[in-house]
Short mmCIF file of C-alpha atoms in Angstrom, two decimals:
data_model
loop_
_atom_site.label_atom_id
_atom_site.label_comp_id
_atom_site.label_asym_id
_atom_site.label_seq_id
_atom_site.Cartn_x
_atom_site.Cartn_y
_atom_site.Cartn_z
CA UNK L 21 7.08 -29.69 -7.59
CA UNK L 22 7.49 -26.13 -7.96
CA UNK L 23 4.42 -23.88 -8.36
CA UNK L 24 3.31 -20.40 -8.88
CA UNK L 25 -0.12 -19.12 -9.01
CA UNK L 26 -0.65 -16.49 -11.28
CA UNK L 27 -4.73 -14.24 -11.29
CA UNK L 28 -5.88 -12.66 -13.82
CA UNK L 29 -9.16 -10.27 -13.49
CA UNK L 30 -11.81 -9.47 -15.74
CA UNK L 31 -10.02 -6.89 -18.13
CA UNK L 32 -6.78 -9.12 -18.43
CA UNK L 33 -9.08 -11.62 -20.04
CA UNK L 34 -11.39 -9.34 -21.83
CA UNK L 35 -10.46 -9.67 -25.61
CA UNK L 36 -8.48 -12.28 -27.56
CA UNK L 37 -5.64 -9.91 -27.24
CA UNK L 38 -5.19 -9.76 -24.11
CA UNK L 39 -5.44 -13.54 -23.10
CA UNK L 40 -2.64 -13.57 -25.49
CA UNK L 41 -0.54 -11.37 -23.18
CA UNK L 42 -1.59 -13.69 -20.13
CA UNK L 43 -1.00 -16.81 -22.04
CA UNK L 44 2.49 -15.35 -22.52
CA UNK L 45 3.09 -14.73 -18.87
CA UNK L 46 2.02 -18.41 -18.45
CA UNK L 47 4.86 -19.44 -20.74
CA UNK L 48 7.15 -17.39 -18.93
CA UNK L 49 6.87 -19.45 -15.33
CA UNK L 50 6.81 -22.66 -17.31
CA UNK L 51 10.06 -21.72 -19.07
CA UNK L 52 11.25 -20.88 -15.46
CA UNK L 53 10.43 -24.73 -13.78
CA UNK L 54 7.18 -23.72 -12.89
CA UNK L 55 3.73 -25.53 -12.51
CA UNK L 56 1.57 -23.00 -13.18
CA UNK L 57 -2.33 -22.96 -11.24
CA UNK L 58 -4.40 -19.70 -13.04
CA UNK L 59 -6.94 -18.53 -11.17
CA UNK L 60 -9.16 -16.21 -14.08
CA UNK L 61 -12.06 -13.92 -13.53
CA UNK L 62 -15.35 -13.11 -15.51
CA UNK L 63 -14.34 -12.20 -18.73
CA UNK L 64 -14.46 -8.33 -19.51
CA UNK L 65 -16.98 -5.31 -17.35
CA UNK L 66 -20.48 -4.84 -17.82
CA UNK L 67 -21.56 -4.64 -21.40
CA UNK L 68 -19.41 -7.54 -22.05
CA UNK L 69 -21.19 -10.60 -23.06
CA UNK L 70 -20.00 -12.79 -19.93
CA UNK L 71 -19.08 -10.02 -17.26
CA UNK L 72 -20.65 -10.71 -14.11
CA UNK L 73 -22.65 -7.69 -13.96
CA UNK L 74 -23.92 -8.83 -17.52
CA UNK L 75 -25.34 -11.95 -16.48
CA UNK L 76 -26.53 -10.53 -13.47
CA UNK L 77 -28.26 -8.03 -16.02
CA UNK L 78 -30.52 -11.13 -17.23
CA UNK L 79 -32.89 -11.19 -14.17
CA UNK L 80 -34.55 -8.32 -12.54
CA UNK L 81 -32.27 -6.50 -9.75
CA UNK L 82 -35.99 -5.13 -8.52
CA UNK L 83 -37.03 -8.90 -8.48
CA UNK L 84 -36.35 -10.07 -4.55
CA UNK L 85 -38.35 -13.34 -5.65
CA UNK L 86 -35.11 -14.98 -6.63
CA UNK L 87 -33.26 -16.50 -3.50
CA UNK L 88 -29.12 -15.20 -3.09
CA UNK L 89 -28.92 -19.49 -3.83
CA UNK L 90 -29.98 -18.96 -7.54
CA UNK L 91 -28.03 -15.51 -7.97
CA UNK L 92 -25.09 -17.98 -7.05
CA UNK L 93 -25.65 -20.12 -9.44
CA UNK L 94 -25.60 -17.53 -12.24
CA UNK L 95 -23.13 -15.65 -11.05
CA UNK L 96 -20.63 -18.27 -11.15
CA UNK L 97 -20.88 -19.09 -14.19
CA UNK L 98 -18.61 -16.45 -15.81
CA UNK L 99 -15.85 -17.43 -14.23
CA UNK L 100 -16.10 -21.24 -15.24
CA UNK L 101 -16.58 -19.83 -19.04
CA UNK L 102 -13.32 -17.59 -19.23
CA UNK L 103 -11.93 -20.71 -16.86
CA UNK L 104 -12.52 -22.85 -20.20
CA UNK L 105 -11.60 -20.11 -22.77
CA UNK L 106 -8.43 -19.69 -21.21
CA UNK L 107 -7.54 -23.87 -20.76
CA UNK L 108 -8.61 -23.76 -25.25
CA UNK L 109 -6.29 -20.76 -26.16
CA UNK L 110 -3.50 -22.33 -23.61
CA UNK L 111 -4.02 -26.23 -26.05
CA UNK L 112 -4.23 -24.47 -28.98
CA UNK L 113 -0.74 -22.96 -28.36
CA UNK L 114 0.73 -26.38 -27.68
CA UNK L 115 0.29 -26.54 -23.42
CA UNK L 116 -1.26 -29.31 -21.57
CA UNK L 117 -4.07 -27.43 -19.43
CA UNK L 118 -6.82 -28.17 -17.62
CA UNK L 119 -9.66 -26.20 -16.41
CA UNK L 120 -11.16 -26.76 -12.71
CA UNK L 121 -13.97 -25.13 -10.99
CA UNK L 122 -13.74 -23.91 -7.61
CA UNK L 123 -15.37 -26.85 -6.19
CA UNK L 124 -13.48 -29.31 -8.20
CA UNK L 125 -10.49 -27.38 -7.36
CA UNK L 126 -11.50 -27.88 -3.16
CA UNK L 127 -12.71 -24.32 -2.69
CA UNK L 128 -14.90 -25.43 0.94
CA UNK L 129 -17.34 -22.52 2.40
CA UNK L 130 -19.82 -21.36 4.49
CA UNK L 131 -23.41 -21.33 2.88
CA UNK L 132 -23.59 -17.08 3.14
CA UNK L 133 -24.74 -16.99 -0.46
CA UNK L 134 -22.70 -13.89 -2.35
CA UNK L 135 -20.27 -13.55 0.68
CA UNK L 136 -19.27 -17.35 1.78
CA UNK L 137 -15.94 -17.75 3.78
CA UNK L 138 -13.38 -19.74 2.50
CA UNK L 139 -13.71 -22.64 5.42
CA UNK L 140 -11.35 -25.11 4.00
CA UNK L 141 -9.15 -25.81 1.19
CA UNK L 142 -8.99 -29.61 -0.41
CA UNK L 143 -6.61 -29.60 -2.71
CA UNK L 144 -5.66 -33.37 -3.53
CA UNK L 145 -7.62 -33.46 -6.68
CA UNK L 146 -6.13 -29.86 -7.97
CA UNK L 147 -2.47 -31.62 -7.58
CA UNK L 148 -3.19 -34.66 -8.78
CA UNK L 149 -4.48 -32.51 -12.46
CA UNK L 150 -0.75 -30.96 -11.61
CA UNK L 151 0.55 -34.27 -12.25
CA UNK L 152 -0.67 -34.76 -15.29
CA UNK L 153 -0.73 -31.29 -17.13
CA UNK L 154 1.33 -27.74 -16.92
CA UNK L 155 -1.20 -25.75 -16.25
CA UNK L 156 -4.53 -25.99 -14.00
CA UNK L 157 -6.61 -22.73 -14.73
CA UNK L 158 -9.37 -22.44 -11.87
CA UNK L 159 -12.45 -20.20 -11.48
CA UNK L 160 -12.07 -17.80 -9.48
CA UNK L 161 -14.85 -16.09 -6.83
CA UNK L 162 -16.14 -19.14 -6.33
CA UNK L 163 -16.60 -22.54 -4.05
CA UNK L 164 -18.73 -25.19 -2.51
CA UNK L 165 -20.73 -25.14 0.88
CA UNK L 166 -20.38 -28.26 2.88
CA UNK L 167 -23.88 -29.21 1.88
CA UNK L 168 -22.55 -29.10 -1.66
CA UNK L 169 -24.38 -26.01 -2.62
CA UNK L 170 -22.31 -23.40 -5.03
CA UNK L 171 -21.23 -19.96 -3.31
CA UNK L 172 -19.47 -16.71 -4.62
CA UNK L 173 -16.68 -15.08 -1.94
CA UNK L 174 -18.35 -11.78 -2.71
CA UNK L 175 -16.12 -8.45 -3.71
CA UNK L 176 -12.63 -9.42 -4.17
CA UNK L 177 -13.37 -13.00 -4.68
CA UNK L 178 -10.65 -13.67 -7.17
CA UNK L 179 -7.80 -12.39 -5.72
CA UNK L 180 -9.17 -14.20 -2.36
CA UNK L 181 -9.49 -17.46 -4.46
CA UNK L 182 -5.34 -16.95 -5.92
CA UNK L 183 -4.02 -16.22 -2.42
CA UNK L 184 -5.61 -19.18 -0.98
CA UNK L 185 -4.63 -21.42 -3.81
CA UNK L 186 -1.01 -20.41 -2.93
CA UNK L 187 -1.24 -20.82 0.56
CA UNK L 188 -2.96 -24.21 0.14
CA UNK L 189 -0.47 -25.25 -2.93
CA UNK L 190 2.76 -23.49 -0.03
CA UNK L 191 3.27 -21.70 -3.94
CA UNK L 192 7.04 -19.61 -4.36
CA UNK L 193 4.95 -17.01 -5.56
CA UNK L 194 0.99 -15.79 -5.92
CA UNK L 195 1.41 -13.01 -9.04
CA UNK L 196 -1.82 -10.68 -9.18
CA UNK L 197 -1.86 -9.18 -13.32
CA UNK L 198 -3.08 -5.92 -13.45
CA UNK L 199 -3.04 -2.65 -15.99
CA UNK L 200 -0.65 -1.12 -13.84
CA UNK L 201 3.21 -1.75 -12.80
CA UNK L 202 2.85 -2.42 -8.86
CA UNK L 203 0.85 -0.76 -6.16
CA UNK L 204 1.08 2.94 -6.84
CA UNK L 205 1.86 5.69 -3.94
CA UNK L 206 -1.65 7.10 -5.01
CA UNK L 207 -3.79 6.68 -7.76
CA UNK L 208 -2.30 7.64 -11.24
CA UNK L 209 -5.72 9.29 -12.07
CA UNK L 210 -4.87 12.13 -9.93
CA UNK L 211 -1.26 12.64 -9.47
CA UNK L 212 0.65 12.42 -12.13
CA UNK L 213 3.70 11.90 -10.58
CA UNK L 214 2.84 8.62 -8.47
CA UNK L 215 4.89 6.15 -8.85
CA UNK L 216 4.53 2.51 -8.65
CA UNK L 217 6.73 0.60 -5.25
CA UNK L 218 8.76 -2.22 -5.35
CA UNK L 219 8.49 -3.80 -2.30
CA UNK L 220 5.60 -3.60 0.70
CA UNK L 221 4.81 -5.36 3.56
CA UNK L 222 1.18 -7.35 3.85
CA UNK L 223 0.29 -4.70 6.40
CA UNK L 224 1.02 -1.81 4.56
CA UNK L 225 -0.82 -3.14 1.76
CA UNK L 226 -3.88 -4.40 4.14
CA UNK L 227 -3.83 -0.76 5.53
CA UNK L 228 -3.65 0.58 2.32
CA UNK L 229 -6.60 -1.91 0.25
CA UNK L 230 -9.23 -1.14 3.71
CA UNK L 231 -8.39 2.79 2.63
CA UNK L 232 -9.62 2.27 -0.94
CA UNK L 233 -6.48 1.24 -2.80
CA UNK L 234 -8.33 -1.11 -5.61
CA UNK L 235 -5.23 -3.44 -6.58
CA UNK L 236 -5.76 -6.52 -3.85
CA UNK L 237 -8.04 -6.98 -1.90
CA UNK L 238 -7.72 -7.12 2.14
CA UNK L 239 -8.85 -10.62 2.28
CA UNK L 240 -6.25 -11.79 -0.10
CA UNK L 241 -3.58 -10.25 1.72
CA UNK L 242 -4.68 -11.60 5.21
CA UNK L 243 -4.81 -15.18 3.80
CA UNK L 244 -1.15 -14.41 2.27
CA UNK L 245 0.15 -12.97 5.36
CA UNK L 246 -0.49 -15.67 7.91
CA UNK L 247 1.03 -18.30 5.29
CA UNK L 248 3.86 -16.31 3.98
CA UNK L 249 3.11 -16.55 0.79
CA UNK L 250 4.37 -13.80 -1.34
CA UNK L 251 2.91 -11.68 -3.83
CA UNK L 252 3.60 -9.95 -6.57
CA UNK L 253 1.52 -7.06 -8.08
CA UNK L 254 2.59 -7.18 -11.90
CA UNK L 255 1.80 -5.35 -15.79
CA UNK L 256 -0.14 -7.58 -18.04
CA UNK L 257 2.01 -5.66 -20.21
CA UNK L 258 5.45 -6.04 -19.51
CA UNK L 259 7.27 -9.12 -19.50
CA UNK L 260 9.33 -8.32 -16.70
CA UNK L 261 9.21 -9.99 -13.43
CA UNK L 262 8.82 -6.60 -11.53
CA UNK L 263 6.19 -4.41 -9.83
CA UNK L 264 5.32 -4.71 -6.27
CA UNK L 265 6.53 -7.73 -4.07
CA UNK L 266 4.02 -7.80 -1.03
CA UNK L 267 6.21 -9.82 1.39
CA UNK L 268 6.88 -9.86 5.43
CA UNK L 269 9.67 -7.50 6.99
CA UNK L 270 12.05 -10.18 7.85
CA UNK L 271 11.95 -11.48 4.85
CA UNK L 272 14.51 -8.86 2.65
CA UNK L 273 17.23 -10.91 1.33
CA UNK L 274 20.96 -8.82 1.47
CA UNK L 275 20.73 -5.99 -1.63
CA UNK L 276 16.66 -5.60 -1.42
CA UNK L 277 14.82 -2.32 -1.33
CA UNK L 278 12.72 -1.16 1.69
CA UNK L 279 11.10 2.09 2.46
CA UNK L 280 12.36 4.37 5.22
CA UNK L 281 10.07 7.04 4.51
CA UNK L 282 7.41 8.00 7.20
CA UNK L 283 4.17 7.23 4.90
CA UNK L 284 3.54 4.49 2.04
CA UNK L 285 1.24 5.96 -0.09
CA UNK L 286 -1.88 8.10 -0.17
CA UNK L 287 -5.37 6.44 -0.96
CA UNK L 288 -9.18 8.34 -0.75
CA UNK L 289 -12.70 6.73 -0.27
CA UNK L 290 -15.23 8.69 -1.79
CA UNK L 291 -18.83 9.59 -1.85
CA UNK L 292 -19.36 9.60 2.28
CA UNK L 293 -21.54 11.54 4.63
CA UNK L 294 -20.60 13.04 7.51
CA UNK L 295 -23.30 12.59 10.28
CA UNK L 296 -23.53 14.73 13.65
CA UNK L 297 -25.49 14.10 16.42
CA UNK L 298 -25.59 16.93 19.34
CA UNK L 299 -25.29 15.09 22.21
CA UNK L 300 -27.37 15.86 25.28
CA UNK L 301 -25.55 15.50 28.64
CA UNK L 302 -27.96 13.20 30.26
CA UNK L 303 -27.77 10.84 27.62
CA UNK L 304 -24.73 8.87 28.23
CA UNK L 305 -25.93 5.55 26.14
CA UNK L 306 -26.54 7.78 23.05
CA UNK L 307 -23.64 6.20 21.18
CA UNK L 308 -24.44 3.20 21.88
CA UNK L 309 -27.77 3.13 21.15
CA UNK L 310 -27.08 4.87 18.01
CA UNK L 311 -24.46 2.39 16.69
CA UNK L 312 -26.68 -0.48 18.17
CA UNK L 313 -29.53 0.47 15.81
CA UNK L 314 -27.09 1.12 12.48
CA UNK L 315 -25.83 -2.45 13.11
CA UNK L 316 -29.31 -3.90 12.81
CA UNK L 317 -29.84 -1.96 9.93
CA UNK L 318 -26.48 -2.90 7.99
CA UNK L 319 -24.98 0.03 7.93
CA UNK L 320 -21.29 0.32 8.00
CA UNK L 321 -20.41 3.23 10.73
CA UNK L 322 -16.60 4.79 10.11
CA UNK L 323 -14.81 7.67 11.19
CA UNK L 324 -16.05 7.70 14.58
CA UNK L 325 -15.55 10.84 17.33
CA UNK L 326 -17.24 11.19 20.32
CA UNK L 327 -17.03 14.19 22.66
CA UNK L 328 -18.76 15.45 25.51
CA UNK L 329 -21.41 18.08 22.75
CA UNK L 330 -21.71 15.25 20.05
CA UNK L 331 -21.33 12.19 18.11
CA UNK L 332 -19.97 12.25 14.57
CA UNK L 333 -19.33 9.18 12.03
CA UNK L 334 -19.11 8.74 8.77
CA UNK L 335 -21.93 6.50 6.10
CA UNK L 336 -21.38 5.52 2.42
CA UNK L 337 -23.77 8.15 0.53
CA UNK L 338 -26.07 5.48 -0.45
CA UNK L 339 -27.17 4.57 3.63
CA UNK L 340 -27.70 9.09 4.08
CA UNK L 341 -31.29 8.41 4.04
CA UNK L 342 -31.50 5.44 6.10
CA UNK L 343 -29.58 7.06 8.60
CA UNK L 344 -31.50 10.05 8.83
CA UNK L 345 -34.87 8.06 8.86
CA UNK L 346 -33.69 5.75 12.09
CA UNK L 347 -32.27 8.60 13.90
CA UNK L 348 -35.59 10.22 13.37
CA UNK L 349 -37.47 7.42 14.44
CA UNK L 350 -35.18 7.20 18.08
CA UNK L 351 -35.86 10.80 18.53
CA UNK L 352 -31.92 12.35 17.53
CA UNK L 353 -31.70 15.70 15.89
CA UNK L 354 -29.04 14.90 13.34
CA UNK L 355 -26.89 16.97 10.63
CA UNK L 356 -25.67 15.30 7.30
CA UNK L 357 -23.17 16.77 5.11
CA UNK L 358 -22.92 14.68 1.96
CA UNK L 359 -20.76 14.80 -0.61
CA UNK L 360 -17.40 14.12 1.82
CA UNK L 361 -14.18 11.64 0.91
CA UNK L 362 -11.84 10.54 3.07
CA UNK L 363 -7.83 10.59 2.07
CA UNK L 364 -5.31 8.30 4.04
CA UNK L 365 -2.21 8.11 4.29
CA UNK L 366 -0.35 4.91 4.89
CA UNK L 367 2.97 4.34 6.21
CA UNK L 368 4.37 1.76 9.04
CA UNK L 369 7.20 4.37 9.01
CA UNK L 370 5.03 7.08 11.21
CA UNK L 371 4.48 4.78 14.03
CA UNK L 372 5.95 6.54 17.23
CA UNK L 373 7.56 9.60 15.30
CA UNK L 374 5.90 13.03 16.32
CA UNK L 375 5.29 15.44 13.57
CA UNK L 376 3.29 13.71 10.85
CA UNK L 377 -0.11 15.05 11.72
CA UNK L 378 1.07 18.84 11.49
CA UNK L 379 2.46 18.03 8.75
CA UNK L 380 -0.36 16.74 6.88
CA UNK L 381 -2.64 19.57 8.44
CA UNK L 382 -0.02 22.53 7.37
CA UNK L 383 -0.21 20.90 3.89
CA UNK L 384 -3.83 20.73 3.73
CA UNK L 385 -4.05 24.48 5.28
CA UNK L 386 -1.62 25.87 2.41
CA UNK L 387 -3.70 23.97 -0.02
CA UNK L 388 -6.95 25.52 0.67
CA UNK L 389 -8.70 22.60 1.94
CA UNK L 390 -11.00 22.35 5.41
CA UNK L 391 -10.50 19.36 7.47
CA UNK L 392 -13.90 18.46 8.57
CA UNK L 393 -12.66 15.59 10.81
CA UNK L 394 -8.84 13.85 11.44
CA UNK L 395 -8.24 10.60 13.37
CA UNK L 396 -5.27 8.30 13.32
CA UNK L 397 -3.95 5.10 14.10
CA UNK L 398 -0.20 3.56 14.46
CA UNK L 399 0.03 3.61 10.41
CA UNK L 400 -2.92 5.58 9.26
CA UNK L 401 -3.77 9.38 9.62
CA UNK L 402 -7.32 10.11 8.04
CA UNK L 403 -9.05 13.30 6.95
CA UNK L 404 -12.37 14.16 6.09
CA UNK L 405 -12.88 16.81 3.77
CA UNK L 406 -15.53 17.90 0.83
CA UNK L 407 -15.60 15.49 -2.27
CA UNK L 408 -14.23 18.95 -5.04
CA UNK L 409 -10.86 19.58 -2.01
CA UNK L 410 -10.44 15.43 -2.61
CA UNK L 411 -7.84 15.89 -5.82
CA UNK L 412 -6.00 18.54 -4.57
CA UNK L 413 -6.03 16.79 -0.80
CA UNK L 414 -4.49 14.02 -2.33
CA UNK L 415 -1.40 16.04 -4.33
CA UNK L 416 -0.74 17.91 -1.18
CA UNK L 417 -0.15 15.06 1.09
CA UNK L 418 1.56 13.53 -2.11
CA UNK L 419 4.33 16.30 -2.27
CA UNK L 420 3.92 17.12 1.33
CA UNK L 421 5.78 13.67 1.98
CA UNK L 422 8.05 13.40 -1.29
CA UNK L 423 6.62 10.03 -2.44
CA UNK L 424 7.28 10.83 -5.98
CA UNK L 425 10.82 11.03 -5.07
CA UNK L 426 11.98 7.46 -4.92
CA UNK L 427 15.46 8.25 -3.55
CA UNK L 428 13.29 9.61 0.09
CA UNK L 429 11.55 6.59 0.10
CA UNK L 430 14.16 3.54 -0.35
CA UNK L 431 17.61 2.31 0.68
CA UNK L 432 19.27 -0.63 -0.04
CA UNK L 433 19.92 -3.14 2.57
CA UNK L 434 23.44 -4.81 3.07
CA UNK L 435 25.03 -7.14 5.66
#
C-alpha cells in the first residue's frame, strides 16, 4: 500500500473554496496510486466560528478556575469539526473517506495538558480504515494520554501530528499546504525579491523554523528527520507537485538541485529585549544564579554573552517586566533595551569557511544599522539590532549573499 500524508492548516480549510482546492490536491495523489491520510487543522483564524482561538474565546482567559484538562477538551474540538467537514465535502464528491480523531487514529502522549509529547504512535486501527476507504482525514494537534485523557501537542501541533503520521505510516511523502510556493529565502513581506527553494535539508530547515521561519515547525522536522520521511512544502494553489522538498543530503537522486551557496535563507524574531547585567568581579556565580532563577520563573533566556564586565541575554518583550522585577529582588542592577529583533542567517554552506561574519557586519555597517550583539554557530550567525533597522537588516543580508539570484545558490548534480 502506497501512502502519502498530506496537512492542511487553518486557512487552507477556512471557506468552502478553499477545501475545494485541498479536496483537489487529494484527488491528485489518488489519481497517482496513492492512499491518502489528511491530517486538517481548526478551520479558519480567530473571528472564525471554529478557529481555535474562537472557542478558546468562549471562557474567560482571566478565569485560572478552569484546569489546562478542560481547556483540552475544548480546544480539540476544532480540529475534529473541520476533521468531519472535510471527510462530507470529500463523499459528496464521490470518495470513500473517513474521519478519525487523534486518539482513534493512535496519537499516545504524555498528560502535559496544552504541550503533551507524542509518546507513541498505534496505528493498526488508522490502516485498517485504509483498507476500507481512500482517504482517512485525522485531527490534527491532538492525542490521548495513557490514562485515556485528551491532550493538544501545543504550537505547531498539526504539522507535528502529519510528520508523525508519515513516519508511523513509513509514507513516500508528508506534503505540508500552505499560501506560499516552498520555504522562502526570507519572508516575502519584506523583500520582495525572495524567492521560494526547491530543495533543503531537515537541518537547514530545523535551523531555519527555531529562527522564526513560520512554514514547519521544528518538531515536525525532527520527527521527519530521524525517520527519513520526506517533505514537501507546497501552494494550496497550484496544482503542481513543486515547492520545497525537505529531504536528507544523501538522498539527491542524479539531476537534483542542491545549494552551494554559503547561507540558506534569512529569518528575524521580533519584539525581544536585550538585558545587561554589570558584572562585579567577585561574583563569579552571577550567571548562574541569574539563569537559575529565570528557569524557575519560565522564562526563555537567548542570545547569551558573558564577559569578564557583564552578562547580556536576550527575553521575549512580554517576560521585560518579570525580568527586571527578579533581578531586583536578587539585588542586580540591570539595563533593558526593548524593542530589539534578532535576524539569522541560515546556511550549512558557512560551516568552516572564514569570511561570512565580515561580511554580514560590512553589510549591516553600509546599511546604517547598529549591531547591538552577534553570536554564531556552525550554520547560524545572529544579530541583534533595534526592531525599525529589522526590514532593512533583513534586505542587506538578503543582497549581501545573492539569495535572490537562484543561479549563486544551485547546481545540478550528475554522476
Amino acid at each position: 500500500m502506497r501512502i502519502t500524508v498530506q496537512k492542511y492548516g487553518g486557512s487552507s480549510v477556512q471557506s468552502e473554496t478553499l477545501r475545494q482546492k485541498a479536496a483537489g490536491h487529494v484527488k491528485s495523489a489518488m489519481q497517482s496510486g496513492f492512499k491518502v491520510v489528511v491530517v486538517v487543522s481548526a478551520m479558519g483564524r480567530m473571528n472564525d466560528p471554529y478557529a481555535t482561538d474562537t472557542l478558546l474565546n468562549l471562557i474567560s482567559e482571566g478565569d485560572s478556575a478552569l484546569p489546562k484538562r478542560e481547556r483540552d477538551m475544548l480546544q480539540s474540538t476544532g480540529e475534529v469539526i473541520s476533521s468531519v467537514v472535510f471527510t462530507n465535502l470529500l463523499i459528496a464528491e464521490g470518495l470513500k473517506a473517513s474521519a478519525l480523531t487523534g486518539k482513534q487514529a493512535g496519537f499516545r502522549t504524555t498528560e502535559e495538558f496544552g504541550s503533551a509529547r507524542i509518546t507513541e504512535m498505534d496505528t493498526r486501527h488508522l490502516r485498517k480504515r485504509l483498507e476500507e476507504v481512500d482517504v482517512v482525514v485525522v485531527a490534527g494537534f491532538q492525542g490521548e494520554s495513557e490514562s485515556g485523557e485528551t491532550t493538544t501537542l501545543g504550537r505547531g501541533g498539526s504539522d507535528t501530528s502529519a510528520t508523525a503520521l508519515g513516519a508511523a505510516l513509513q509514507a513516500e511523502f508528508v506534503d505540508i499546504f500552505t499560501d506560499v510556493d516552498g520555504i522562502m529565502t526570507a519572508d516575502p513581506r519584506i523583500v520582495g525579491d525572495a524567492r521560494p527553494m526547491k530543495t533543503l535539508t531537515y537541518t537547514e530547515v530545523s535551523n531555519l523554523a527555531h529562527q522564526g521561519a513560520k512554514v514547519i515547525h521544528p518538531r515536525a522536522v525532527e520527527i521527519a528527520m530521524h525517520a527519513k520521511v520526506p517533505i514537501r512544502i507546497r501552494s494550496l494553489s497550484s496544482a503542481s507537485n513543486g515547492g520545497t522538498l525537505i529531504t536528507t543530503a544523501q538522498t539527491h537522486t542524479p539531476g537534483s538541485d542542491v545549494r552551494e551557496g554559503l547561507v540558506t535563507g534569512i529569518t528575524y524574531v521580533r519584539r525581544i529585549t536585550q538585558v545587561i547585567v554589570p558584572k562585579q568581579q567577585e561574583d563569579m556565580q552571577a550567571a548562574s544564579v541569574i539563569f537559575e532563577r529565570m528557569a524557575a520563573e519560565g522564562v526563555s533566556v537567548d542570545f547569551i554573552n558573558i564577559d569578564p564586565t557583564s552578562i547580556v541575554f536576550t527575553v521575549p518583550e512580554g517576560k521585560s517586566q518579570l525580568v527586571e522585577q527578579n533581578l531586583n529582588d536578587m539585588n542586580y542592577p540591570q539595563k533593558l533595551l526593548q524593542g530589539c529583533a534578532k535576524v539569522s542567517a541560515v546556511g550549512a554552506g558557512m560551516t568552516g569557511v572564514p569570511g561570512v561574519v565580515s561580511r554580514m557586519t560590512s553589510a549591516l555597517y553600509q546599511a546604517g544599522i547598529d549591531i547591538l550583539q552577534a553570536t554564531d554557530s556552525h550554520t547560524t550567525i545572529w544579530v541583534l539590532v533595534r526592531d525599525e533597522e529589522m526590514h532593512g537588516a533583513v534586505n542587506a543580508l538578503h543582497g549581501v549573499f545573492h539569495l535572490a539570484d537562484s543561479q549563486n545558490h544551485e547546481r545540478r548534480i550528475s554522476e
